[in-house]
Coordinates of C-alpha atoms in Angstrom, one line a residue:
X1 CA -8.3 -1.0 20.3
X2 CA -7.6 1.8 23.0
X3 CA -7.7 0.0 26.5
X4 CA -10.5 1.7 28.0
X5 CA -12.9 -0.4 25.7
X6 CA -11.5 -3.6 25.5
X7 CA -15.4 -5.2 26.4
X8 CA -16.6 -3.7 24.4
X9 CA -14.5 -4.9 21.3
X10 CA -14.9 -8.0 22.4
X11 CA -18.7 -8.2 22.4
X12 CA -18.8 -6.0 19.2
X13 CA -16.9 -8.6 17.4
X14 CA -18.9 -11.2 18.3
X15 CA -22.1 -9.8 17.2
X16 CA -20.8 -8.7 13.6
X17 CA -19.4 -12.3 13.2
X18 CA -16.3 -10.9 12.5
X19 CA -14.2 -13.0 15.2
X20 CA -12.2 -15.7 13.9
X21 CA -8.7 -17.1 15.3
X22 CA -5.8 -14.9 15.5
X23 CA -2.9 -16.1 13.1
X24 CA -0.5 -18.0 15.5
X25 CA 3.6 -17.8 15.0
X26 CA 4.9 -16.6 12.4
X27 CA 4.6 -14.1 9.2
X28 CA 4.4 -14.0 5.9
X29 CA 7.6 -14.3 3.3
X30 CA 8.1 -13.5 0.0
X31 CA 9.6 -16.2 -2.6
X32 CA 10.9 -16.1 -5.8
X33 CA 11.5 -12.9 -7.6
X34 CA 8.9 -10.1 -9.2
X35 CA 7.0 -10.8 -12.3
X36 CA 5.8 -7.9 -14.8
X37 CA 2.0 -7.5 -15.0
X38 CA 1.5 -4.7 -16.7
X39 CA 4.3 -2.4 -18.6
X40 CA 2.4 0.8 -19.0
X41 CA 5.2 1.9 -21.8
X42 CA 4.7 -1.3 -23.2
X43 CA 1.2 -2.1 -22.7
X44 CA -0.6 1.1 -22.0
X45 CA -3.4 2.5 -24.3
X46 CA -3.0 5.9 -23.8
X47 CA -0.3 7.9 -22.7
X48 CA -0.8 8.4 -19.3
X49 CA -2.2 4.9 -18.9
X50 CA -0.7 4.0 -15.9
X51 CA -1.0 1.4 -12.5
X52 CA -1.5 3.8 -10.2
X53 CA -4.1 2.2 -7.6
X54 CA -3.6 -1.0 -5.4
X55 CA -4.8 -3.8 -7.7
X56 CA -8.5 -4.9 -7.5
X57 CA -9.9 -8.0 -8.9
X58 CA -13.3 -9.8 -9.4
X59 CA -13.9 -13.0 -11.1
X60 CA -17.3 -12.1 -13.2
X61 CA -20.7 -14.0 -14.1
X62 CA -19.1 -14.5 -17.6
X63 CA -16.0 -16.3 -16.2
X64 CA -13.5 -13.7 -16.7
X65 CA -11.2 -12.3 -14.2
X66 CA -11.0 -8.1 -14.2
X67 CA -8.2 -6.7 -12.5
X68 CA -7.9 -2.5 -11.9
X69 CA -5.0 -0.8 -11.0
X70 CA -5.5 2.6 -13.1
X71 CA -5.2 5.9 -13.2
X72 CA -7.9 8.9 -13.7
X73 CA -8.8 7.2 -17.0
X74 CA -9.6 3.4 -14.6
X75 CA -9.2 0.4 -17.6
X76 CA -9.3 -2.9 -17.1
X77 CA -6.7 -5.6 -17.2
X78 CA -9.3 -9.0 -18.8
X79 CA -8.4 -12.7 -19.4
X80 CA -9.6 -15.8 -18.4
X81 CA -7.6 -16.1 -14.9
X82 CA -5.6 -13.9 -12.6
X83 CA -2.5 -15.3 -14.0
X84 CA -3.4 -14.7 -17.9
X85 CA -4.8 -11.2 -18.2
X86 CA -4.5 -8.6 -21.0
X87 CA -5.1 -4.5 -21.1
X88 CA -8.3 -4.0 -22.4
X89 CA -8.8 -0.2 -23.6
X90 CA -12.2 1.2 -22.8
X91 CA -12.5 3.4 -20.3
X92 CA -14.1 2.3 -16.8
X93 CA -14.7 5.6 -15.3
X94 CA -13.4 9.1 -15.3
X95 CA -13.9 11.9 -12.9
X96 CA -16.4 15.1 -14.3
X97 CA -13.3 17.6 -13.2
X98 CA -16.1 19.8 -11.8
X99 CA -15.0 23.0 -10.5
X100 CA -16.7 23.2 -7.9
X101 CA -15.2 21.5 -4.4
X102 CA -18.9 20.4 -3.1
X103 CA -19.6 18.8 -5.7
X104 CA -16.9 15.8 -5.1
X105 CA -16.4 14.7 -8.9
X106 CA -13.0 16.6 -10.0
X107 CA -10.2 13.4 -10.5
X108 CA -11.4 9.8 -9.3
X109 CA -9.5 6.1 -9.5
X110 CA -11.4 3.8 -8.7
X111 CA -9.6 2.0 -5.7
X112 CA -12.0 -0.6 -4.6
X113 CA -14.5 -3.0 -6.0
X114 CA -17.2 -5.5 -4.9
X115 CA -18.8 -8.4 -7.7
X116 CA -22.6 -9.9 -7.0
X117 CA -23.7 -11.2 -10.2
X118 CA -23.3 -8.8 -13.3
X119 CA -23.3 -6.1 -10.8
X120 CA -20.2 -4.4 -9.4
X121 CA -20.1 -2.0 -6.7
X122 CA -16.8 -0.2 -6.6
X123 CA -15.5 3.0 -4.4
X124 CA -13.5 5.8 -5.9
X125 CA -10.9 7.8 -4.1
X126 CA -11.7 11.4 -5.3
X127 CA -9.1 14.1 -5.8
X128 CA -10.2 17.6 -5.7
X129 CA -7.1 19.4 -7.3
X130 CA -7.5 23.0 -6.1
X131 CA -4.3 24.2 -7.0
X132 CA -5.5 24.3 -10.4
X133 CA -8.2 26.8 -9.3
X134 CA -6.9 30.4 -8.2
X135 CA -10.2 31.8 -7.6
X136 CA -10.9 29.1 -5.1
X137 CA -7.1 28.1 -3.8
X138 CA -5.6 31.4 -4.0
X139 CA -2.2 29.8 -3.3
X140 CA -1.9 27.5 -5.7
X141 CA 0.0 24.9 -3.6
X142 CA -0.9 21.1 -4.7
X143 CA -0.8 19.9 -1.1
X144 CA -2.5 22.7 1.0
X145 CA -5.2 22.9 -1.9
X146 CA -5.8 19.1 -2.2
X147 CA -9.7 18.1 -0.8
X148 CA -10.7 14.3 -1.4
X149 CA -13.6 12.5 -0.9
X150 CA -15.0 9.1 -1.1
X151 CA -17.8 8.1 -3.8
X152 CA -19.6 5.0 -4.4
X153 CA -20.1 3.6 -8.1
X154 CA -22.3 1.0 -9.8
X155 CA -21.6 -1.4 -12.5
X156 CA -24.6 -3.6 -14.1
X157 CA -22.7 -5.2 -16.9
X158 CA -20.2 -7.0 -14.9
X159 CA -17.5 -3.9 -14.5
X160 CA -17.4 -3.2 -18.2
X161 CA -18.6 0.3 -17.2
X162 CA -19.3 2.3 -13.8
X163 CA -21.5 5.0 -12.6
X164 CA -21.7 7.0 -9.8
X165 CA -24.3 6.6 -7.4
X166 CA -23.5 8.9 -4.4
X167 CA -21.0 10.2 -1.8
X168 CA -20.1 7.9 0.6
X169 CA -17.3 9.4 3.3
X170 CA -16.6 13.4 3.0
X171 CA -16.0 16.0 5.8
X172 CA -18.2 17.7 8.0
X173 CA -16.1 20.8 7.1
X174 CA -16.7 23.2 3.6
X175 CA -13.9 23.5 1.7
X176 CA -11.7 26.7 2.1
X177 CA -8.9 26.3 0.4
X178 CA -5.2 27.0 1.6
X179 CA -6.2 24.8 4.4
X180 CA -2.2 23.7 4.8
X181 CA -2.3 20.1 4.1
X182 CA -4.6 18.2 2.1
X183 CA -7.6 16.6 3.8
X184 CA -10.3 14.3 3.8
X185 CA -10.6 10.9 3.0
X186 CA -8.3 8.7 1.2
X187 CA -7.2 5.4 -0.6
X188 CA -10.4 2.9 0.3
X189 CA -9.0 -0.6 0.3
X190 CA -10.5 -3.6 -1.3
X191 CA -14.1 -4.5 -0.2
X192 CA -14.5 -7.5 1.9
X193 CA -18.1 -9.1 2.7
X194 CA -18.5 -10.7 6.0
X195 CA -22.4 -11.8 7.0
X196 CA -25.3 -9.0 5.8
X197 CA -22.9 -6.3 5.5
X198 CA -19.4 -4.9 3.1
X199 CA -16.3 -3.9 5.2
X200 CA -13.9 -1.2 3.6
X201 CA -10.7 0.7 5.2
X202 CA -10.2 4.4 4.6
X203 CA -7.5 6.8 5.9
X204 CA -8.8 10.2 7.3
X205 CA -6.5 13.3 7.4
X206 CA -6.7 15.6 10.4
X207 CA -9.1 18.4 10.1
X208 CA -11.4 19.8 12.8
X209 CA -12.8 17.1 14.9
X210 CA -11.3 14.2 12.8
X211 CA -8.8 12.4 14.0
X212 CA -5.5 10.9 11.3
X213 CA -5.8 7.2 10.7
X214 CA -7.4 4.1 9.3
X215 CA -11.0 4.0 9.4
X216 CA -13.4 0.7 9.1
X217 CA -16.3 1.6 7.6
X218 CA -19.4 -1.3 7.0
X219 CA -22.8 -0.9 4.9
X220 CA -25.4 -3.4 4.4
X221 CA -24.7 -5.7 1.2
X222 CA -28.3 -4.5 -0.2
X223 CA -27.5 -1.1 0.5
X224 CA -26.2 1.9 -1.4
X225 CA -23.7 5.1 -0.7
X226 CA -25.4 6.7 1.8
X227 CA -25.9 4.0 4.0
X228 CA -22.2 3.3 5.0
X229 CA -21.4 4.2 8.5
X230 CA -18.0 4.3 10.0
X231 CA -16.4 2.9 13.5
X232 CA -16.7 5.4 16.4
X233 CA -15.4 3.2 19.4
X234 CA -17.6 1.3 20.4
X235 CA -19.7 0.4 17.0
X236 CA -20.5 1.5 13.4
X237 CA -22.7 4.6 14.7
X238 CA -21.0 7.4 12.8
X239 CA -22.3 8.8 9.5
X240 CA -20.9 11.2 7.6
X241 CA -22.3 14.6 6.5
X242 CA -22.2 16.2 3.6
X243 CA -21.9 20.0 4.6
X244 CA -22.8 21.0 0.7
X245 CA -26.0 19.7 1.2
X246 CA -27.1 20.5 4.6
X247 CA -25.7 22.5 7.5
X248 CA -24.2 20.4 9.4
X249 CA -25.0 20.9 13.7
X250 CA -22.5 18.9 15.1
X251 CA -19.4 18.2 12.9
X252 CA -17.6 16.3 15.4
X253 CA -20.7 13.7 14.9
X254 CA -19.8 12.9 11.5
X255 CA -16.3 11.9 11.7
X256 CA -14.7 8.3 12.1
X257 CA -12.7 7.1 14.6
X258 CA -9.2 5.6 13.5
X259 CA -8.6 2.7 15.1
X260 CA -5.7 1.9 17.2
X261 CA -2.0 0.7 15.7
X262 CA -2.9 1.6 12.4
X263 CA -0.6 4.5 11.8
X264 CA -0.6 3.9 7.9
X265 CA -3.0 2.9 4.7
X266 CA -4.8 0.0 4.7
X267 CA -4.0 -1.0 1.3
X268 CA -5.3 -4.3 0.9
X269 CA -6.8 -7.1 3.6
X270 CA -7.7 -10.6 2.9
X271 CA -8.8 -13.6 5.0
X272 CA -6.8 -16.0 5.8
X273 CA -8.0 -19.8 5.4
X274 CA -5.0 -21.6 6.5
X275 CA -4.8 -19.8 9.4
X276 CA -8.0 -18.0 10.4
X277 CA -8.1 -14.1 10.8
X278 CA -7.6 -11.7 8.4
X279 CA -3.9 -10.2 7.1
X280 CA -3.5 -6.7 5.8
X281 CA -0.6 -4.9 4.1
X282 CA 0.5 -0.7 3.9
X283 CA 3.2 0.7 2.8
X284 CA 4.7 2.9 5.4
X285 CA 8.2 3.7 7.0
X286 CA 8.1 2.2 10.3
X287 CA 10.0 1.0 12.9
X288 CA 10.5 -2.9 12.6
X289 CA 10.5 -5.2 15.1
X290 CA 14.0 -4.7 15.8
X291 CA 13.6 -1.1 16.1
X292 CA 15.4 0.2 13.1
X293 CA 13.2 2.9 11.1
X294 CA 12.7 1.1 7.9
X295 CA 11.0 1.5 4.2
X296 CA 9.1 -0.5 2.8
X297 CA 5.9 -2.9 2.5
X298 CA 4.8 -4.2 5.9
X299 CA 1.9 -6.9 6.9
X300 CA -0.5 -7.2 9.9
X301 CA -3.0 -9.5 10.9
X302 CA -6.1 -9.3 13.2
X303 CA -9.3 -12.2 14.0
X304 CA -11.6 -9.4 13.7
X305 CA -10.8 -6.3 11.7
X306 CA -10.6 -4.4 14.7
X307 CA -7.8 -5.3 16.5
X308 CA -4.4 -5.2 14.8
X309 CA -0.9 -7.0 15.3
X310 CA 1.9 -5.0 15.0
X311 CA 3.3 -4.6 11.8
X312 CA 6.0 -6.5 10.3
X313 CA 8.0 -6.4 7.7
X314 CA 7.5 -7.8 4.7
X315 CA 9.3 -6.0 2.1
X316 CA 11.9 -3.5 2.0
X317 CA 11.4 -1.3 -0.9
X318 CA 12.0 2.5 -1.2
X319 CA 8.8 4.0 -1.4
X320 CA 6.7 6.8 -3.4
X321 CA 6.5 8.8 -0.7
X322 CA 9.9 8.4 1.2
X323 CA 12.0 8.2 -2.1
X324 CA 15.5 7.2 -2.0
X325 CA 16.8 8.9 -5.2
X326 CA 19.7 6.8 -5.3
X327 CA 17.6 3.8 -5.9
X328 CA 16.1 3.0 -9.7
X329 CA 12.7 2.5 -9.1
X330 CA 10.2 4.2 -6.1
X331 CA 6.9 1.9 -4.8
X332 CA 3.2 2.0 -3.7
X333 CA 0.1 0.4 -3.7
X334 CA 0.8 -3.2 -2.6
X335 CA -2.4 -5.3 -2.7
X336 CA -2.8 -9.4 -1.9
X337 CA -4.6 -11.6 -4.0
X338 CA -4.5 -15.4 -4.6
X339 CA -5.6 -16.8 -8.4
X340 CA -7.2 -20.2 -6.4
X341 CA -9.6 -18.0 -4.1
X342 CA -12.8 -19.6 -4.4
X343 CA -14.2 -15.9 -3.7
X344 CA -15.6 -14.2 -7.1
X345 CA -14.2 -11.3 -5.0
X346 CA -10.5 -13.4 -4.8
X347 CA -10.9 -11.7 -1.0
X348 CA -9.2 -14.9 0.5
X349 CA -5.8 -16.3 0.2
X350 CA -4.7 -20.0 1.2
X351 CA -0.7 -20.4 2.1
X352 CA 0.7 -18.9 -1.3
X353 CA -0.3 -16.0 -3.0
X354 CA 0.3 -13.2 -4.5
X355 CA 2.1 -9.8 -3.4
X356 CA 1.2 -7.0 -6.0
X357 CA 3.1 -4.0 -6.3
X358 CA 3.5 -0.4 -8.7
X359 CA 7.0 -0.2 -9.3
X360 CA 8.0 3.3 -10.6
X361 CA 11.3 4.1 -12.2
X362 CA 12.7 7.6 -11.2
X363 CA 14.4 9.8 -13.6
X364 CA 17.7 11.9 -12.7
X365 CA 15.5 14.6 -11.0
X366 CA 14.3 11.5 -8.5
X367 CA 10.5 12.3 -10.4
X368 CA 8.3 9.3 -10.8
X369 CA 6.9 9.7 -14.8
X370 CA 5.0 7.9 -17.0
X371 CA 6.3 4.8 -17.0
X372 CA 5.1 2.6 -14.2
X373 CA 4.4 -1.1 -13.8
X374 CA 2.0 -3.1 -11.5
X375 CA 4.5 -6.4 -10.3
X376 CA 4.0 -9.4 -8.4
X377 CA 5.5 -11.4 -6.1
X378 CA 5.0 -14.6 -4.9
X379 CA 4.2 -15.4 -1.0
X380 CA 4.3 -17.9 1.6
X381 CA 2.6 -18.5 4.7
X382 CA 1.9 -21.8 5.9
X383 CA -0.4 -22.7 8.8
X384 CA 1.4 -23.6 11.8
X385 CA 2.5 -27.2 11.9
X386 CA 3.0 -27.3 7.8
X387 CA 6.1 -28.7 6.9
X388 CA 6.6 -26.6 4.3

């Protein structure tokens, strides 16, 4: 956290039960080579039946494991462990592809999920694609067109089917199109529950009064969209406004505060429970500890989601977007789970687990198609003092 607060982390994190130990020495390492998951060219029900989220997973009332990693059509990978799952066809949830910007429900992939029971909450990153749209993008550019939003959905069957409930995270701002860059709210992570309440990253573009970064965002386990708030400094006192259904005062009220050394996507966190603390990954080109500007998947670790180490690296892999069109494949969306997790969530790792990963093979115009596939690698990261 920035230094003129550093009490006042302190004291936060102790009242959200959030504190545990910070990981001591060392970081994690992958073993062994990558494994194939799913082969969307080989396995994919539909053409465009792709990885093309971070993988989520829940282990369900019914004793099945449910992994996601989809595209605007979400499916389901099933089976009876993490290790032994199969595509199953139906549809999860799809987007409306309203029109209309205020309405937040153009594209959505669902990005992050939560399991109590038969019911699963999950959070969809939605795309609004106003390129597509002259009359309301007059340029047509993809980027300077591109609105997104967060939404919350509901599941009662045990994630064989979601609805949406509500809006959880959108700007203070309308939508104007042409804006120069896209904006708004991205790429939730997985859910984590700590105590009474759900913990969820999010990365805000610059717009206005909000700030680029990662954003923590919390809402009571019993609650619903609108009762997420978001980290503002010094607590979880900011909540957003939708400006499409109400004037909004104050904009600079309703935005998050990204939180210090997180310059990248929180992709996936996890706590730890051979070491204490939680351990995150993004991918991101950064500057390694040695100083060299480098590709790739990287890992941090904090003791109370609020403080973060800096990252390290923990993969070098040419990514989706920093391509190296000299290399085969580009990748995205790494995610950490562990098959043993006692968790129905899988939201904690021991000292091996797994590293997953969409792989996407380039063609000769260095364009990332149709065929994708979500990978996995094993990792190690023993407590201090463990021999191995």
């Amino acid at each position: 956290m920035p230094s003129r607060v550093p009490s006042v982390v302190v004291v936060v994190s102790a009242v959200l039960g959030l504190s545990g130990p910070a990981s001591a020495g060392g970081s994690p390492t992958l073993e062994g080579s990558p494994e194939t998951v799913f082969a969307s060219a080989v396995d994919g029900c539909a053409a465009w039946d792709i990885p093309d989220t971070p993988a989520r997973a829940w282990r369900g009332a019914d004793g099945l494991v449910r992994l996601v990693s989809g595209s605007e059509e979400s499916r389901a990978l099933v089976g009876p462990s993490l290790d032994d799952v199969r595509r199953a066809c139906p549809v999860l949830y799809r987007g409306g592809g309203a029109d209309d910007p205020g309405a937040h429900d153009d594209r959505a992939w669902i990005h992050a999920t939560y399991v109590e029971g038969d019911r699963v909450t999950a959070l969809a990153h939605v795309e609004y694609h106003g390129h597509l749209r002259p009359g309301v993008c007059a340029s047509t550019d993809y980027a300077a067109c591109w609105r997104n939003a967060i939404v919350e959905l509901r599941s009662d069957d045990g994630g064989r089917g979601f609805r949406r409930t509500g809006t959880v995270a959108v700007l203070p701002y309308r939508y104007t199109g042409d804006e120069g860059r896209r904006s708004g709210y991205f790429n939730p992570s997985n859910i984590l529950r700590r105590g009474d309440f759900l913990y969820v990253f999010v990365f805000a573009e610059a717009l206005g009064a909000q700030r680029r970064g990662a954003c923590l965002l919390r809402r009571p386990v019993d609650g619903g969209p609108a009762d997420w708030r978001a980290w503002d400094g010094r607590g979880f006192g900011v909540r957003f406004a939708d400006p499409d259904a109400a004037v909004v005062d104050d904009p600079a009220r309703h935005v998050c505060m990204p939180l210090a050394g997180l310059a990248s996507t929180i992709s996936s966190v996890v706590e730890s429970t051979a070491r204490g603390g939680f351990l995150a990954v993004t991918a991101a080109t950064l500057r390694d500890t040695d100083g060299v500007l480098r590709a790739g998947v990287y890992s941090t670790t904090s003791p109370d989601l609020l403080r973060w180490s800096r990252p390290r690296l923990l993969w070098e892999v040419p990514l989706l977007w920093r391509r190296d069109c000299a290399a085969p494949a580009a990748y995205a969306y790494p995610a950490l789970l562990d098959a043993d997790s006692p968790s129905a969530n899988l939201e904690t790792v021991d000292d091996r687990f797994w590293l997953y990963l969409v792989r996407m093979p380039l063609d000769d115009g260095c364009r990332a198609g149709r065929s994708r596939d979500l990978i996995r690698v094993p990792v190690s990261w023993p407590a201090p003092g463990d021999p191995r």
